[in-house]
Amino acid sequence: MEQTAVETSTKKHTISVYVKNNFNALSRIVGLFSGRGFDIDSISFGQGQEPGMARITITTHGDEQIIEQITKQLHKVVDVLKVQDLTYDAFVERELALIKVNAPKASRSEIMQIVNVFRAKIIDISPESMTVEATGSQDKVNAALGMLKQFGIVEVARTGSVALKREFHGQT
Amino acid sequence: MTPDVATIEKEKQQNTNGARPEGAQSGETKELTGAEIFVRTLEDVGVDTVFGYPGGAVLPIYDHLYQKSGFTHYLIRHEQGGTHAADGYARATGKPGVVLVTSGPGGTNTVTGIATANMDSVPMVVFTGQVPSGMIGNDAFQEADIIGITRPITKHSYLVKDVNELETVIHEAFHIANSGRPGPVVVDLPKDMVKTTGTYRGSGKVKIPGYKPVTRGHHSQIAKAAKMLSEAERPLIYAGGGVNLGDAASELTELVEKTNIPITTTLMGLGGFPETRSQSLGMLGMHGTWYANMAITECDVLLAVGARFDDRVTGRLDGFSQKSKKIHIDIDPSCISKNVEVEVPIVGNVKEVLPELTRMADAPQIDNWWSTINQWKEEHPLKVPYSEDEITPQYMIEKISEVTRGEALMVADVGQHQMWLAQHYKFNHPRSMLSSGGLGTMGYGFPAAMGAAIGKPDRTVFCVTGDGGFQMTAFELATAVQYKVPVKVAILNNGWLGMVRQWQELFYEERYAHTHLESSNPDFVKLAESYGAAGFRAKTPAEMEEVLEKAMEINDRPVIMDFHVTKDENCYPMVPAGAALDEMVEGEE
């Protein structure tokens, strides 16, 4: 995201929403963002710890007033049990990317070195390409992608970030 | 995170008042068809009135209604009319309005009525038929994704996927529609869900884990508000629809009586405080009184009660009540600091918060403030032009106010007449002015008045409408005649889409594009008579008085009064769109 004068007052927020996994719940949540003109930078949705429940992690940005509206509106959705804006707490956040990169014999060892540095994994290989699984913060995944770019990226699939509040508040 | 969000989070977890205590407690378990479960459960939740229109997908229910039912079904003539009627019924009685329609067009025709109810927080449950579950998604005959279509305009919605869940879904739907900030709920019923048999338990327990509206306000916030009001030099109360919806008119009146603070209401708040009392400044906003708009501009403490700072109220935001510190009581936390930043937010039900505030607040020293306001009142009163040859709209409203002694239940359509009604009728009781404030739905008035009259048979119900708005839903005359609903409809007939014409005159250099109706208007008297209603026409004040008297005598059918009024009268004061409240235009002499 480029830093401009307007964006100095807006901040990235990671919001974790725990919902009843009703067929309509995700649509309602996404709909309230689109209907009210709020931005979604990324969203991930997956089963929660209890059956029939789901956790949605939304990353968004905006000034204080917009973020306050977003959290309040999320609270209003009947299927929503809990809304946490993790931005004000210490939290852990991960994103996953599958990166298919050109990998003729000559570049394979270099790619493998880069993959090691990022603690990523190679999960598929063919004579012409390799698929890399990279996890980490958005910045780390971006950096891994940036380093692999030189070999020629064939395809990328990225999840939105998933996040949980950090419970251990020692030195980080 | 602001403190109120944290508070809500905590309250949400602590508050366990979510379950509906009433409901059937018979405890019997029976195998019934979905249609039977549907009817039994509606009876269990206390429904006595349903507005509906049959069709293929809901035929099993209608077939069951043919044999037996514990509620009255009103056959409306169009599903939009049905939702507005249910809306009027709900606003007048405080009970949720109930609508039953078929799939596809049956559902889509309800959309305007649902959106209207959603914008004004009206409790409503709309049952839509749906094609059988196995056919959903196959573009079956009369299939529409009504859950998808209505998602942004409902508080919540259900698609019944198991007949055994039907009973619980209905209980939840009514609980959600009628609690917290009320609103419309859609329940989509696939045909097989009402045809097949399932278990009826007769238990009314509702448990929705994510839904626990906060009703009690935060004590220390209320104390802070009380202190601010007591120390204010120029305080003002601005009351909105929450006072009517929350049945908090007497609590509000007590606060004003104790503190003598001036009070202005929004369109939706009219009737929330008796306008015959000296503290009332009438309505504020785009067509509010001069003195109310000046008071809100000049006040130093503003107490907003169940109001949402709508743009029709605030005018230009950066010119809105700049000198005041603001306190906002609202049951919906998302309404607080949405448009206007407030110093003291109080999340809660106005009915519960106000008595606590009244106990803690002392009367402030505001004699100077009152003399300023009284001077404004004297210098800039609302004008009522009068002529012996022509009926002026303002005079027409004054006459209706006089004939009904301010006791009628008034329903407005949308347009100039709506604003004149709001300005010139003296509302003294809550739930006595029904109007589409949020969505501004033309065509709302007549069917809503019909629904209100069905819900409140002991009250005189007047609909004030225009020649444009009335024609949008005039077909409901058939319903009103069939069920002998004695709605008195006063058509302010100026031959124009008057409010649009006013804007064209003031802001579009008198280019009256497609707003002239006169040459194509029907003969409203004949129209009324052809349906079996009573019809009268008046062109002078004397004729009007005569017609009003005759109309008051008729109680077994609707009455249409076609009042030909001054054609080019404009509604003033007016705050032009995008202007601040103190930039009102008072109009020509």
Coordinates of N, CA, C and O in Angstrom, one line a residue, chain A residues 18-139:
Chain A
Y18 N -16.3 -14.4 15.3 CA -16.7 -15.7 15.5 C -18.2 -15.8 15.3 O -19.0 -15.1 15.9
V19 N -18.6 -16.7 14.4 CA -20.0 -16.7 14.0 C -20.6 -18.1 14.0 O -19.9 -19.1 13.9
K20 N -21.9 -18.1 14.0 CA -22.6 -19.4 13.8 C -22.6 -19.6 12.3 O -22.8 -18.7 11.5
N21 N -22.2 -20.8 11.9 CA -21.9 -21.1 10.5 C -23.2 -21.4 9.8 O -23.5 -22.5 9.3
N22 N -24.0 -20.3 9.7 CA -25.3 -20.3 9.0 C -25.0 -20.0 7.5 O -24.1 -19.3 7.3
F23 N -25.8 -20.6 6.6 CA -25.5 -20.4 5.2 C -25.5 -18.9 4.8 O -24.9 -18.5 3.8
N24 N -26.1 -18.1 5.6 CA -26.3 -16.7 5.3 C -25.3 -15.8 6.0 O -25.2 -14.6 5.7
A25 N -24.6 -16.3 7.0 CA -23.8 -15.5 7.8 C -22.7 -14.8 7.1 O -22.5 -13.5 7.2
L26 N -21.9 -15.5 6.3 CA -20.8 -14.9 5.6 C -21.3 -13.8 4.6 O -20.7 -12.8 4.5
S27 N -22.4 -14.1 3.9 CA -23.0 -13.2 2.9 C -23.4 -11.9 3.7 O -23.2 -10.8 3.1
R28 N -24.0 -12.1 4.8 CA -24.4 -10.9 5.6 C -23.2 -10.0 5.9 O -23.2 -8.8 5.9
I29 N -22.1 -10.7 6.4 CA -20.9 -9.9 6.8 C -20.3 -9.2 5.6 O -20.0 -8.0 5.6
V30 N -20.1 -10.0 4.5 CA -19.5 -9.4 3.3 C -20.5 -8.3 2.8 O -20.0 -7.2 2.4
G31 N -21.8 -8.5 2.9 CA -22.8 -7.6 2.4 C -22.7 -6.3 3.2 O -23.0 -5.2 2.6
L32 N -22.5 -6.4 4.5 CA -22.5 -5.1 5.2 C -21.2 -4.3 4.9 O -21.3 -3.0 4.9
F33 N -20.1 -4.9 4.5 CA -19.0 -4.2 4.0 C -19.3 -3.5 2.7 O -19.1 -2.3 2.5
S34 N -19.8 -4.3 1.7 CA -20.1 -3.7 0.4 C -21.2 -2.6 0.5 O -21.1 -1.6 -0.1
G35 N -22.3 -3.0 1.3 CA -23.4 -2.1 1.3 C -23.1 -0.7 2.0 O -23.7 0.3 1.7
R36 N -22.1 -0.7 2.8 CA -21.8 0.5 3.5 C -20.5 1.2 3.1 O -20.0 2.1 3.6
G37 N -19.9 0.6 2.0 CA -18.7 1.2 1.4 C -17.5 1.0 2.2 O -16.5 1.7 2.1
F38 N -17.4 -0.1 3.1 CA -16.2 -0.3 3.8 C -15.3 -1.3 2.9 O -15.8 -2.0 2.1
D39 N -14.0 -1.2 3.1 CA -13.1 -2.0 2.3 C -12.7 -3.3 3.0 O -12.6 -3.4 4.2
I40 N -12.7 -4.4 2.2 CA -12.1 -5.6 2.7 C -10.8 -5.8 2.0 O -10.7 -5.8 0.8
D41 N -9.6 -5.9 2.8 CA -8.4 -6.1 2.2 C -8.1 -7.6 2.0 O -7.6 -8.1 1.0
S42 N -8.5 -8.4 3.0 CA -8.5 -9.8 2.8 C -9.5 -10.4 3.8 O -9.9 -9.8 4.8
I43 N -10.0 -11.6 3.4 CA -10.9 -12.3 4.3 C -10.7 -13.8 4.3 O -10.4 -14.3 3.2
S44 N -10.7 -14.4 5.4 CA -10.6 -15.9 5.4 C -11.7 -16.4 6.3 O -12.1 -15.8 7.2
F45 N -12.2 -17.6 5.9 CA -13.3 -18.2 6.6 C -13.1 -19.7 6.8 O -12.6 -20.3 5.9
G46 N -13.2 -20.1 8.0 CA -13.0 -21.6 8.2 C -13.7 -22.0 9.4 O -14.2 -21.2 10.2
Q47 N -13.9 -23.3 9.5 CA -14.6 -23.9 10.7 C -14.0 -23.4 12.0 O -12.8 -23.3 12.1
G48 N -14.8 -23.2 13.0 CA -14.4 -22.8 14.3 C -14.1 -24.0 15.2 O -14.3 -25.2 14.7
Q49 N -13.8 -23.8 16.5 CA -13.4 -24.9 17.3 C -14.6 -25.8 17.7 O -14.5 -26.9 18.0
E50 N -15.9 -25.1 17.7 CA -17.1 -25.9 18.0 C -17.8 -26.3 16.7 O -17.7 -25.5 15.7
P51 N -18.5 -27.4 16.7 CA -19.2 -27.7 15.5 C -20.3 -26.7 15.1 O -20.9 -26.2 16.1
G52 N -20.5 -26.4 13.9 CA -21.5 -25.4 13.5 C -21.0 -24.0 13.6 O -21.8 -23.1 13.4
M53 N -19.8 -23.8 14.0 CA -19.3 -22.4 14.2 C -18.2 -22.1 13.2 O -17.6 -23.1 12.7
A54 N -17.9 -20.9 12.9 CA -16.9 -20.5 12.0 C -16.1 -19.3 12.5 O -16.7 -18.5 13.2
R55 N -14.9 -19.2 12.1 CA -14.1 -18.0 12.4 C -13.8 -17.3 11.1 O -13.3 -17.9 10.2
I56 N -14.1 -16.0 11.1 CA -13.8 -15.2 9.9 C -12.7 -14.2 10.3 O -12.9 -13.5 11.4
T57 N -11.6 -14.1 9.6 CA -10.6 -13.1 9.9 C -10.7 -12.1 8.7 O -10.6 -12.4 7.5
I58 N -10.9 -10.8 9.1 CA -11.0 -9.8 8.0 C -9.9 -8.8 8.3 O -9.7 -8.3 9.4
T59 N -9.2 -8.5 7.2 CA -8.3 -7.3 7.4 C -8.8 -6.2 6.5 O -9.4 -6.4 5.4
T60 N -8.8 -5.0 7.1 CA -9.4 -3.9 6.5 C -8.6 -2.6 6.9 O -7.7 -2.7 7.7
H61 N -9.0 -1.5 6.4 CA -8.3 -0.3 6.8 C -9.3 0.9 6.9 O -10.4 0.8 6.3
G62 N -9.0 1.9 7.7 CA -9.8 3.0 7.8 C -9.4 3.9 9.0 O -8.6 3.4 9.8
D63 N -10.1 5.1 9.1 CA -9.8 5.9 10.3 C -10.6 5.3 11.5 O -11.4 4.4 11.3
E64 N -10.3 5.9 12.6 CA -11.0 5.4 13.9 C -12.5 5.2 13.7 O -13.1 4.2 14.1
Q65 N -13.1 6.3 13.1 CA -14.5 6.3 13.1 C -15.1 5.1 12.2 O -16.1 4.5 12.5
I66 N -14.4 4.9 11.1 CA -14.8 3.8 10.2 C -14.7 2.5 10.8 O -15.6 1.6 10.8
I67 N -13.5 2.3 11.5 CA -13.3 1.0 12.2 C -14.3 0.8 13.3 O -14.8 -0.3 13.5
E68 N -14.6 1.8 14.0 CA -15.6 1.7 15.0 C -17.0 1.3 14.5 O -17.7 0.4 15.0
Q69 N -17.4 1.9 13.3 CA -18.6 1.5 12.7 C -18.6 0.1 12.2 O -19.5 -0.7 12.4
I70 N -17.4 -0.3 11.7 CA -17.3 -1.7 11.2 C -17.5 -2.7 12.4 O -18.3 -3.6 12.3
T71 N -16.9 -2.5 13.5 CA -17.0 -3.4 14.6 C -18.4 -3.4 15.1 O -19.0 -4.4 15.4
K72 N -19.0 -2.2 15.2 CA -20.4 -2.1 15.7 C -21.4 -2.8 14.8 O -22.3 -3.4 15.2
Q73 N -21.2 -2.6 13.5 CA -22.1 -3.2 12.5 C -21.9 -4.7 12.6 O -22.9 -5.4 12.4
L74 N -20.7 -5.2 12.7 CA -20.5 -6.6 12.8 C -21.2 -7.2 14.0 O -21.8 -8.3 14.0
H75 N -21.2 -6.5 15.1 CA -21.9 -6.9 16.4 C -23.3 -7.1 16.1 O -24.0 -7.9 16.7
K76 N -23.9 -6.3 15.2 CA -25.3 -6.3 15.0 C -25.8 -7.5 14.2 O -27.0 -7.9 14.3
V77 N -24.9 -8.2 13.5 CA -25.3 -9.4 12.8 C -25.7 -10.5 13.7 O -24.9 -10.8 14.6
V78 N -26.9 -11.0 13.6 CA -27.5 -11.9 14.6 C -26.6 -13.1 14.8 O -26.5 -13.6 15.9
D79 N -26.0 -13.6 13.7 CA -25.2 -14.9 13.8 C -23.8 -14.6 14.4 O -23.1 -15.6 14.7
V80 N -23.5 -13.4 14.7 CA -22.1 -13.1 15.2 C -22.1 -13.2 16.7 O -22.9 -12.6 17.4
L81 N -21.2 -14.0 17.2 CA -21.1 -14.2 18.7 C -20.0 -13.3 19.3 O -20.2 -12.8 20.4
K82 N -19.0 -13.0 18.5 CA -17.9 -12.3 19.1 C -17.1 -11.5 18.0 O -16.9 -12.1 16.9
V83 N -16.8 -10.3 18.3 CA -16.0 -9.5 17.4 C -14.8 -9.0 18.2 O -14.9 -8.4 19.2
Q84 N -13.6 -9.2 17.6 CA -12.4 -8.7 18.3 C -11.6 -8.0 17.3 O -11.2 -8.5 16.2
D85 N -11.3 -6.7 17.6 CA -10.4 -6.0 16.7 C -9.0 -6.2 17.4 O -8.7 -5.7 18.4
L86 N -8.2 -7.1 16.7 CA -7.0 -7.6 17.3 C -5.9 -6.5 17.3 O -4.9 -6.6 18.0
T87 N -6.1 -5.5 16.5 CA -5.1 -4.5 16.3 C -4.6 -3.9 17.6 O -3.5 -3.4 17.7
Y88 N -5.5 -3.8 18.6 CA -5.1 -3.2 19.9 C -4.5 -4.1 20.8 O -4.1 -3.8 21.9
D89 N -4.4 -5.4 20.4 CA -3.8 -6.4 21.3 C -2.6 -7.0 20.5 O -2.4 -6.8 19.4
A90 N -1.8 -7.7 21.3 CA -0.7 -8.5 20.6 C -1.5 -9.7 20.0 O -2.3 -10.3 20.6
F91 N -1.1 -10.0 18.7 CA -1.8 -11.1 18.1 C -0.8 -11.8 17.1 O 0.1 -11.2 16.7
V92 N -1.2 -13.1 16.8 CA -0.4 -13.8 15.8 C -1.2 -13.9 14.6 O -2.4 -14.0 14.6
E93 N -0.5 -13.7 13.4 CA -1.3 -13.6 12.2 C -0.5 -14.4 11.1 O 0.8 -14.3 11.1
R94 N -1.1 -15.2 10.3 CA -0.4 -15.9 9.3 C -1.2 -15.9 8.0 O -2.5 -15.8 8.0
E95 N -0.5 -15.9 6.9 CA -1.1 -16.0 5.6 C -0.4 -17.1 4.9 O 0.8 -17.4 5.2
L96 N -1.1 -17.8 4.0 CA -0.5 -18.9 3.3 C -0.5 -18.5 1.8 O -1.6 -18.0 1.3
A97 N 0.6 -18.8 1.1 CA 0.6 -18.6 -0.4 C 1.1 -19.9 -1.0 O 2.1 -20.5 -0.5
L98 N 0.5 -20.3 -2.1 CA 1.0 -21.4 -2.9 C 1.6 -20.7 -4.2 O 0.8 -20.0 -4.8
I99 N 2.9 -20.9 -4.4 CA 3.5 -20.1 -5.5 C 4.1 -21.1 -6.5 O 5.0 -21.9 -6.1
K100 N 3.6 -21.1 -7.7 CA 4.1 -22.0 -8.7 C 5.1 -21.2 -9.5 O 4.7 -20.1 -10.1
V101 N 6.3 -21.6 -9.5 CA 7.4 -20.8 -10.1 C 8.1 -21.6 -11.2 O 8.3 -22.9 -11.1
N102 N 8.6 -21.0 -12.3 CA 9.4 -21.6 -13.3 C 10.6 -22.2 -12.7 O 11.3 -21.5 -12.0
A103 N 10.9 -23.5 -12.9 CA 12.1 -24.0 -12.3 C 12.8 -25.0 -13.2 O 12.9 -26.2 -12.9
P104 N 13.4 -24.5 -14.2 CA 14.3 -25.4 -15.0 C 15.5 -25.8 -14.2 O 15.8 -25.2 -13.2
K105 N 16.1 -26.9 -14.6 CA 17.2 -27.5 -13.8 C 18.2 -26.5 -13.2 O 18.6 -26.5 -12.0
A106 N 18.6 -25.5 -14.1 CA 19.6 -24.5 -13.7 C 19.2 -23.7 -12.5 O 20.1 -23.3 -11.8
S107 N 18.0 -23.4 -12.3 CA 17.6 -22.5 -11.2 C 17.1 -23.2 -10.0 O 16.9 -22.6 -8.9
R108 N 17.0 -24.5 -10.1 CA 16.4 -25.3 -8.9 C 17.1 -25.1 -7.6 O 16.5 -24.8 -6.6
S109 N 18.4 -25.2 -7.6 CA 19.1 -25.1 -6.3 C 19.0 -23.7 -5.7 O 18.8 -23.5 -4.5
E110 N 19.0 -22.7 -6.6 CA 18.9 -21.3 -6.1 C 17.5 -21.1 -5.4 O 17.3 -20.5 -4.4
I111 N 16.5 -21.6 -6.1 CA 15.1 -21.5 -5.6 C 15.0 -22.2 -4.2 O 14.5 -21.7 -3.3
M112 N 15.6 -23.4 -4.2 CA 15.6 -24.2 -2.9 C 16.2 -23.4 -1.8 O 15.8 -23.4 -0.6
Q113 N 17.3 -22.7 -2.1 CA 18.0 -21.9 -1.1 C 17.0 -20.8 -0.6 O 16.9 -20.5 0.6
I114 N 16.4 -20.1 -1.5 CA 15.5 -19.0 -1.1 C 14.4 -19.6 -0.3 O 14.0 -19.0 0.8
V115 N 13.8 -20.7 -0.7 CA 12.7 -21.4 0.0 C 13.2 -21.7 1.5 O 12.5 -21.4 2.4
N116 N 14.4 -22.1 1.6 CA 14.9 -22.4 3.0 C 15.0 -21.2 3.8 O 14.7 -21.2 5.0
V117 N 15.5 -20.1 3.2 CA 15.7 -18.9 4.0 C 14.3 -18.4 4.5 O 14.2 -18.0 5.7
F118 N 13.3 -18.6 3.8 CA 11.9 -18.1 4.2 C 11.2 -19.2 5.0 O 10.0 -19.1 5.3
R119 N 11.9 -20.3 5.3 CA 11.3 -21.5 5.9 C 10.0 -21.9 5.2 O 9.0 -22.2 5.9
A120 N 10.0 -21.8 3.9 CA 8.9 -22.3 3.1 C 9.2 -23.7 2.7 O 10.2 -24.3 3.2
K121 N 8.2 -24.3 2.0 CA 8.4 -25.7 1.6 C 8.1 -25.9 0.1 O 7.3 -25.2 -0.4
I122 N 8.8 -26.8 -0.5 CA 8.4 -27.2 -1.8 C 7.5 -28.4 -1.7 O 7.7 -29.4 -1.1
I123 N 6.3 -28.2 -2.3 CA 5.3 -29.3 -2.2 C 5.0 -30.0 -3.5 O 4.2 -30.9 -3.5
D124 N 5.5 -29.4 -4.6 CA 5.2 -30.1 -5.8 C 6.4 -29.8 -6.8 O 7.0 -28.7 -6.7
I125 N 6.7 -30.7 -7.6 CA 7.8 -30.4 -8.5 C 7.6 -31.1 -9.9 O 6.9 -32.2 -9.9
S126 N 7.9 -30.4 -10.9 CA 7.8 -31.0 -12.3 C 9.1 -30.6 -13.0 O 9.8 -29.8 -12.5
P127 N 9.3 -31.2 -14.2 CA 10.5 -30.8 -14.9 C 10.7 -29.3 -15.1 O 11.8 -28.8 -15.1
E128 N 9.5 -28.6 -15.3 CA 9.6 -27.2 -15.6 C 9.3 -26.3 -14.4 O 9.5 -25.1 -14.5
S129 N 8.7 -26.8 -13.4 CA 8.2 -25.9 -12.3 C 8.3 -26.5 -10.9 O 8.4 -27.7 -10.8
M130 N 8.2 -25.6 -9.9 CA 8.1 -26.1 -8.6 C 6.9 -25.3 -7.9 O 6.7 -24.1 -8.3
T131 N 6.2 -25.9 -6.9 CA 5.2 -25.2 -6.2 C 5.7 -25.0 -4.8 O 6.1 -26.0 -4.1
V132 N 5.7 -23.8 -4.3 CA 6.2 -23.5 -3.0 C 5.1 -23.1 -2.1 O 4.2 -22.4 -2.5
E133 N 5.1 -23.6 -0.9 CA 4.2 -23.3 0.2 C 4.8 -22.3 1.1 O 5.8 -22.7 1.8
A134 N 4.4 -21.1 1.2 CA 5.0 -20.1 2.1 C 3.9 -19.6 3.1 O 2.8 -19.3 2.7
T135 N 4.3 -19.6 4.3 CA 3.4 -19.1 5.3 C 4.1 -18.0 6.1 O 5.3 -18.0 6.2
G136 N 3.3 -17.1 6.7 CA 3.9 -16.1 7.5 C 3.1 -14.8 7.5 O 1.9 -14.9 7.0
S137 N 3.7 -13.7 7.9 CA 3.0 -12.5 7.9 C 2.8 -12.1 6.4 O 3.5 -12.6 5.6
Q138 N 2.0 -11.1 6.2 CA 1.8 -10.7 4.8 C 3.1 -10.2 4.2 O 3.4 -10.5 3.1
D139 N 3.9 -9.5 5.0 CA 5.2 -9.0 4.6 C 6.1 -10.1 4.2 O 6.8 -10.0 3.1

